[in-house]
mmCIF file of C-alpha atoms in Angstrom:
data_model
loop_
_atom_site.group_PDB
_atom_site.id
_atom_site.type_symbol
_atom_site.label_atom_id
_atom_site.label_comp_id
_atom_site.label_asym_id
_atom_site.label_seq_id
_atom_site.Cartn_x
_atom_site.Cartn_y
_atom_site.Cartn_z
ATOM 1 C CA UNK P 1 9.805 11.614 17.876
ATOM 2 C CA UNK P 2 7.063 14.097 18.652
ATOM 3 C CA UNK P 3 9.056 17.053 19.931
ATOM 4 C CA UNK P 4 11.141 19.018 17.479
ATOM 5 C CA UNK P 5 14.817 18.242 17.773
ATOM 6 C CA UNK P 6 17.033 21.258 18.282
ATOM 7 C CA UNK P 7 19.585 21.864 15.566
ATOM 8 C CA UNK P 8 22.911 20.303 16.491
ATOM 9 C CA UNK P 9 26.189 21.652 15.233
ATOM 10 C CA UNK P 10 28.218 19.310 13.080
ATOM 11 C CA UNK P 11 25.186 17.657 11.511
ATOM 12 C CA UNK P 12 24.178 18.011 7.905
ATOM 13 C CA UNK P 13 20.718 19.483 7.408
ATOM 14 C CA UNK P 14 19.795 19.028 3.755
ATOM 15 C CA UNK P 15 17.965 21.963 2.233
ATOM 16 C CA UNK P 16 16.287 21.090 -1.029
ATOM 17 C CA UNK P 17 13.459 22.783 -2.913
ATOM 18 C CA UNK P 18 10.168 20.876 -2.674
ATOM 19 C CA UNK P 19 10.402 20.184 -6.411
ATOM 20 C CA UNK P 20 13.775 18.383 -6.296
ATOM 21 C CA UNK P 21 12.136 15.131 -7.458
ATOM 22 C CA UNK P 22 11.144 16.666 -10.826
ATOM 23 C CA UNK P 23 14.779 16.943 -11.898
ATOM 24 C CA UNK P 24 15.323 13.374 -13.079
ATOM 25 C CA UNK P 25 12.976 10.675 -14.454
ATOM 26 C CA UNK P 26 14.280 8.275 -11.788
ATOM 27 C CA UNK P 27 13.338 10.731 -9.026
ATOM 28 C CA UNK P 28 9.857 11.155 -10.548
ATOM 29 C CA UNK P 29 9.387 7.363 -10.613
ATOM 30 C CA UNK P 30 10.508 7.234 -6.986
ATOM 31 C CA UNK P 31 7.958 9.889 -5.984
ATOM 32 C CA UNK P 32 5.177 8.199 -7.986
ATOM 33 C CA UNK P 33 6.013 4.948 -6.187
ATOM 34 C CA UNK P 34 5.796 6.632 -2.797
ATOM 35 C CA UNK P 35 2.497 8.332 -3.720
ATOM 36 C CA UNK P 36 0.912 4.962 -4.617
ATOM 37 C CA UNK P 37 0.447 4.563 -0.856
ATOM 38 C CA UNK P 38 -2.048 7.465 -0.853
ATOM 39 C CA UNK P 39 -4.292 5.641 -3.351
ATOM 40 C CA UNK P 40 -3.925 2.416 -1.368
ATOM 41 C CA UNK P 41 -5.065 4.229 1.795
ATOM 42 C CA UNK P 42 -8.004 5.997 0.114
ATOM 43 C CA UNK P 43 -9.239 2.725 -1.336
ATOM 44 C CA UNK P 44 -9.085 0.679 1.874
ATOM 45 C CA UNK P 45 -11.070 3.435 3.634
ATOM 46 C CA UNK P 46 -13.583 3.216 0.760
ATOM 47 C CA UNK P 47 -13.695 -0.540 1.231
ATOM 48 C CA UNK P 48 -14.490 0.011 4.904
ATOM 49 C CA UNK P 49 -17.387 2.284 3.889
ATOM 50 C CA UNK P 50 -18.621 -0.320 1.364
ATOM 51 C CA UNK P 51 -18.589 -3.033 4.068
ATOM 52 C CA UNK P 52 -20.568 -0.645 6.289
ATOM 53 C CA UNK P 53 -23.091 -0.043 3.485
ATOM 54 C CA UNK P 54 -23.469 -3.798 2.924
ATOM 55 C CA UNK P 55 -24.339 -4.084 6.618
ATOM 56 C CA UNK P 56 -26.958 -1.316 6.318
ATOM 57 C CA UNK P 57 -28.975 -3.293 3.780
ATOM 58 C CA UNK P 58 -29.648 -3.767 0.058
ATOM 59 C CA UNK P 59 -30.859 -0.198 -0.542
ATOM 60 C CA UNK P 60 -27.851 1.467 1.105
ATOM 61 C CA UNK P 61 -25.500 -0.788 -0.859
ATOM 62 C CA UNK P 62 -27.306 -0.116 -4.167
ATOM 63 C CA UNK P 63 -27.174 3.657 -3.478
ATOM 64 C CA UNK P 64 -23.431 3.397 -2.814
ATOM 65 C CA UNK P 65 -22.858 1.529 -6.093
ATOM 66 C CA UNK P 66 -24.974 4.149 -7.906
ATOM 67 C CA UNK P 67 -22.806 6.940 -6.478
ATOM 68 C CA UNK P 68 -19.683 5.087 -7.628
ATOM 69 C CA UNK P 69 -21.056 5.165 -11.201
ATOM 70 C CA UNK P 70 -20.451 8.906 -11.530
ATOM 71 C CA UNK P 71 -17.842 9.940 -14.089
ATOM 72 C CA UNK P 72 -15.655 11.487 -11.399
ATOM 73 C CA UNK P 73 -15.584 8.270 -9.361
ATOM 74 C CA UNK P 74 -14.875 6.106 -12.413
ATOM 75 C CA UNK P 75 -12.007 8.364 -13.551
ATOM 76 C CA UNK P 76 -10.624 8.390 -10.012
ATOM 77 C CA UNK P 77 -10.767 4.588 -9.806
ATOM 78 C CA UNK P 78 -9.059 4.150 -13.180
ATOM 79 C CA UNK P 79 -6.226 6.410 -11.971
ATOM 80 C CA UNK P 80 -6.161 4.703 -8.557
ATOM 81 C CA UNK P 81 -6.011 1.260 -10.188
ATOM 82 C CA UNK P 82 -3.010 2.392 -12.272
ATOM 83 C CA UNK P 83 -1.263 3.587 -9.102
ATOM 84 C CA UNK P 84 -1.939 0.431 -7.063
ATOM 85 C CA UNK P 85 -0.764 -1.756 -9.939
ATOM 86 C CA UNK P 86 2.374 0.417 -10.063
ATOM 87 C CA UNK P 87 2.776 -0.308 -6.350
ATOM 88 C CA UNK P 88 2.500 -4.045 -7.086
ATOM 89 C CA UNK P 89 5.104 -3.876 -9.882
ATOM 90 C CA UNK P 90 7.615 -1.829 -7.863
ATOM 91 C CA UNK P 91 7.012 -3.937 -4.747
ATOM 92 C CA UNK P 92 7.763 -7.171 -6.601
ATOM 93 C CA UNK P 93 10.891 -5.629 -8.158
ATOM 94 C CA UNK P 94 12.102 -4.599 -4.713
ATOM 95 C CA UNK P 95 11.285 -8.046 -3.314
ATOM 96 C CA UNK P 96 13.541 -9.604 -5.930
ATOM 97 C CA UNK P 97 16.427 -7.526 -4.622
ATOM 98 C CA UNK P 98 15.684 -7.560 -0.889
ATOM 99 C CA UNK P 99 14.494 -11.100 -0.343
ATOM 100 C CA UNK P 100 17.266 -13.620 -0.931
ATOM 101 C CA UNK P 101 15.782 -17.056 -1.575
ATOM 102 C CA UNK P 102 18.139 -20.005 -1.326
ATOM 103 C CA UNK P 103 17.720 -23.567 -2.487
ATOM 104 C CA UNK P 104 20.442 -25.563 -0.805
ATOM 105 C CA UNK P 105 23.607 -23.466 -1.177
ATOM 106 C CA UNK P 106 22.396 -21.748 -4.320
ATOM 107 C CA UNK P 107 20.699 -18.381 -4.428
ATOM 108 C CA UNK P 108 17.594 -18.283 -6.579
ATOM 109 C CA UNK P 109 18.117 -15.501 -9.194
ATOM 110 C CA UNK P 110 16.136 -12.329 -8.330
ATOM 111 C CA UNK P 111 14.332 -12.504 -11.697
ATOM 112 C CA UNK P 112 12.910 -15.899 -10.718
ATOM 113 C CA UNK P 113 11.755 -14.528 -7.330
ATOM 114 C CA UNK P 114 10.049 -11.613 -9.115
ATOM 115 C CA UNK P 115 8.420 -13.974 -11.640
ATOM 116 C CA UNK P 116 7.210 -16.163 -8.770
ATOM 117 C CA UNK P 117 5.575 -13.131 -7.178
ATOM 118 C CA UNK P 118 3.741 -12.317 -10.405
ATOM 119 C CA UNK P 119 2.504 -15.901 -10.723
ATOM 120 C CA UNK P 120 1.291 -15.826 -7.104
ATOM 121 C CA UNK P 121 -0.411 -12.456 -7.708
ATOM 122 C CA UNK P 122 -2.294 -13.789 -10.746
ATOM 123 C CA UNK P 123 -3.331 -16.927 -8.834
ATOM 124 C CA UNK P 124 -4.564 -14.903 -5.824
ATOM 125 C CA UNK P 125 -6.423 -12.437 -8.075
ATOM 126 C CA UNK P 126 -8.140 -15.190 -10.076
ATOM 127 C CA UNK P 127 -9.022 -17.038 -6.868
ATOM 128 C CA UNK P 128 -10.702 -13.945 -5.373
ATOM 129 C CA UNK P 129 -12.611 -13.287 -8.629
ATOM 130 C CA UNK P 130 -13.694 -16.927 -8.719
ATOM 131 C CA UNK P 131 -14.692 -16.918 -5.039
ATOM 132 C CA UNK P 132 -16.775 -13.767 -5.336
ATOM 133 C CA UNK P 133 -18.281 -14.140 -8.815
ATOM 134 C CA UNK P 134 -18.538 -17.822 -9.668
ATOM 135 C CA UNK P 135 -18.799 -19.774 -6.452
ATOM 136 C CA UNK P 136 -22.105 -19.376 -4.650
ATOM 137 C CA UNK G 1 17.281 -0.375 24.993
ATOM 138 C CA UNK G 2 21.008 -0.505 24.471
ATOM 139 C CA UNK G 3 22.581 2.262 22.387
ATOM 140 C CA UNK G 4 22.249 1.685 18.674
ATOM 141 C CA UNK G 5 19.222 -0.557 19.075
ATOM 142 C CA UNK G 6 15.906 0.919 18.015
ATOM 143 C CA UNK G 7 12.296 -0.109 17.625
ATOM 144 C CA UNK G 8 12.579 0.791 13.927
ATOM 145 C CA UNK G 9 12.584 -2.858 12.675
ATOM 146 C CA UNK G 10 9.074 -3.307 14.114
ATOM 147 C CA UNK G 11 7.746 -0.263 12.240
ATOM 148 C CA UNK G 12 9.522 -1.326 9.095
ATOM 149 C CA UNK G 13 8.129 -4.879 9.222
ATOM 150 C CA UNK G 14 4.571 -3.534 9.631
ATOM 151 C CA UNK G 15 5.187 -1.241 6.646
ATOM 152 C CA UNK G 16 6.505 -4.207 4.696
ATOM 153 C CA UNK G 17 3.578 -6.490 5.642
ATOM 154 C CA UNK G 18 1.172 -3.747 4.556
ATOM 155 C CA UNK G 19 3.069 -3.394 1.292
ATOM 156 C CA UNK G 20 2.742 -7.120 0.590
ATOM 157 C CA UNK G 21 -1.000 -7.084 1.335
ATOM 158 C CA UNK G 22 -1.461 -3.966 -0.819
ATOM 159 C CA UNK G 23 0.531 -5.478 -3.699
ATOM 160 C CA UNK G 24 -1.308 -8.807 -3.792
ATOM 161 C CA UNK G 25 -4.851 -7.939 -2.728
ATOM 162 C CA UNK G 26 -5.699 -4.261 -3.288
ATOM 163 C CA UNK G 27 -5.729 -4.208 -7.144
ATOM 164 C CA UNK G 28 -8.398 -6.922 -7.508
ATOM 165 C CA UNK G 29 -10.645 -5.372 -4.835
ATOM 166 C CA UNK G 30 -10.260 -1.921 -6.366
ATOM 167 C CA UNK G 31 -11.100 -3.323 -9.798
ATOM 168 C CA UNK G 32 -14.185 -5.127 -8.445
ATOM 169 C CA UNK G 33 -15.661 -2.472 -6.154
ATOM 170 C CA UNK G 34 -14.376 0.642 -7.945
ATOM 171 C CA UNK G 35 -15.092 -0.340 -11.557
ATOM 172 C CA UNK G 36 -16.599 -3.770 -12.294
ATOM 173 C CA UNK G 37 -19.563 -3.665 -9.875
ATOM 174 C CA UNK G 38 -20.536 0.033 -10.304
ATOM 175 C CA UNK G 39 -20.332 -0.273 -14.105
ATOM 176 C CA UNK G 40 -22.333 -3.503 -14.105
ATOM 177 C CA UNK G 41 -19.627 -5.646 -15.757
ATOM 178 C CA UNK G 42 -20.292 -8.225 -13.055
ATOM 179 C CA UNK G 43 -22.962 -8.557 -10.422
ATOM 180 C CA UNK G 44 -22.937 -9.976 -6.914
ATOM 181 C CA UNK G 45 -26.136 -10.087 -4.897
ATOM 182 C CA UNK G 46 -26.372 -8.090 -1.697
ATOM 183 C CA UNK G 47 -27.415 -11.263 0.146
ATOM 184 C CA UNK G 48 -24.192 -12.995 -0.882
ATOM 185 C CA UNK G 49 -22.034 -10.024 0.136
ATOM 186 C CA UNK G 50 -23.866 -9.790 3.487
ATOM 187 C CA UNK G 51 -23.286 -13.483 4.135
ATOM 188 C CA UNK G 52 -19.594 -13.071 3.225
ATOM 189 C CA UNK G 53 -18.863 -10.074 5.448
ATOM 190 C CA UNK G 54 -20.622 -11.834 8.334
ATOM 191 C CA UNK G 55 -18.279 -14.805 8.166
ATOM 192 C CA UNK G 56 -15.568 -14.766 10.892
ATOM 193 C CA UNK G 57 -12.766 -15.693 8.473
ATOM 194 C CA UNK G 58 -13.820 -12.928 6.066
ATOM 195 C CA UNK G 59 -13.916 -10.462 8.984
ATOM 196 C CA UNK G 60 -10.324 -11.359 9.836
ATOM 197 C CA UNK G 61 -9.417 -11.103 6.149
ATOM 198 C CA UNK G 62 -10.974 -7.632 5.901
ATOM 199 C CA UNK G 63 -9.165 -6.534 9.060
ATOM 200 C CA UNK G 64 -5.823 -7.536 7.534
ATOM 201 C CA UNK G 65 -6.772 -6.105 4.120
ATOM 202 C CA UNK G 66 -7.689 -2.721 5.605
ATOM 203 C CA UNK G 67 -5.448 -2.223 8.649
ATOM 204 C CA UNK G 68 -2.049 -3.280 7.302
ATOM 205 C CA UNK G 69 -2.181 -1.175 4.093
ATOM 206 C CA UNK G 70 -3.233 1.828 6.210
ATOM 207 C CA UNK G 71 -0.092 1.373 8.277
ATOM 208 C CA UNK G 72 1.888 0.955 5.041
ATOM 209 C CA UNK G 73 0.521 4.329 3.891
ATOM 210 C CA UNK G 74 1.242 6.073 7.200
ATOM 211 C CA UNK G 75 4.878 4.933 7.213
ATOM 212 C CA UNK G 76 5.506 5.708 3.561
ATOM 213 C CA UNK G 77 3.688 9.037 3.571
ATOM 214 C CA UNK G 78 5.651 10.201 6.586
ATOM 215 C CA UNK G 79 8.796 9.923 4.484
ATOM 216 C CA UNK G 80 7.128 11.636 1.518
ATOM 217 C CA UNK G 81 6.553 14.607 3.820
ATOM 218 C CA UNK G 82 10.178 14.476 4.948
ATOM 219 C CA UNK G 83 11.359 14.234 1.342
ATOM 220 C CA UNK G 84 9.315 17.323 0.493
ATOM 221 C CA UNK G 85 11.044 19.299 3.229
ATOM 222 C CA UNK G 86 8.565 18.870 6.081
ATOM 223 C CA UNK G 87 10.898 16.761 8.174
ATOM 224 C CA UNK G 88 12.207 17.579 11.608
ATOM 225 C CA UNK G 89 15.921 17.301 10.891
ATOM 226 C CA UNK G 90 18.245 14.328 10.538
ATOM 227 C CA UNK G 91 17.034 10.867 11.471
ATOM 228 C CA UNK G 92 17.851 10.421 15.189
ATOM 229 C CA UNK G 93 18.911 6.832 14.541
ATOM 230 C CA UNK G 94 21.331 7.982 11.887
ATOM 231 C CA UNK G 95 22.622 10.988 13.788
ATOM 232 C CA UNK G 96 23.907 8.735 16.560
ATOM 233 C CA UNK G 97 26.222 7.142 14.027
ATOM 234 C CA UNK G 98 27.551 10.413 12.703
ATOM 235 C CA UNK G 99 30.483 12.210 14.266
ATOM 236 C CA UNK G 100 29.116 15.042 16.343
ATOM 237 C CA UNK G 101 30.913 18.041 17.675
ATOM 238 C CA UNK G 102 28.142 18.675 20.180
#
């Protein structure tokens, strides 16, 4: 995987401009879906930093939260939230197609699998909010 | 490994597990720590957060919440780069199934 493979005759090497995905709305949605992973990665690294700041003490944590109040950070997090929710939506849609759930001999319709995912997502989200904000 | 068999399913299942974790858990954490706490919509004391992150189960939870989505990103972003023309040629797994004159 690491070394470059030499070109082999008889194989098709696609040559597309880097902007090929702008040609159709479906391609743009595909690329947006793939790019959601960048926002996911940036946020989990941020989360790691936040956990580190919590460990450093109340002042370090308060300073971190103060930095996150800046307009730039808020705008970034609004955009990032939109992207990660788009990841959730597209992931559940794909799950409905990929994951075949059977009850007895019958296949559960994909729409029901997708709906089940949304219900589970809401339950998990509310549980985490409850755990962190209400329970103490 | 016998011809035609690859380690690809392992990579794909890690990508998939990371995708599930990211789909279910990342939005609520991003909302809380990126918007709700900095903007003061909600408040959680530092003492409570410190107690939480010190708990063994929460440590395991954070490991899963952070590590698997990072793998998910690495796998997906690799193919973004390939799709934008930074690949290294045809997929070796696929090329074995194509007729070759070489």
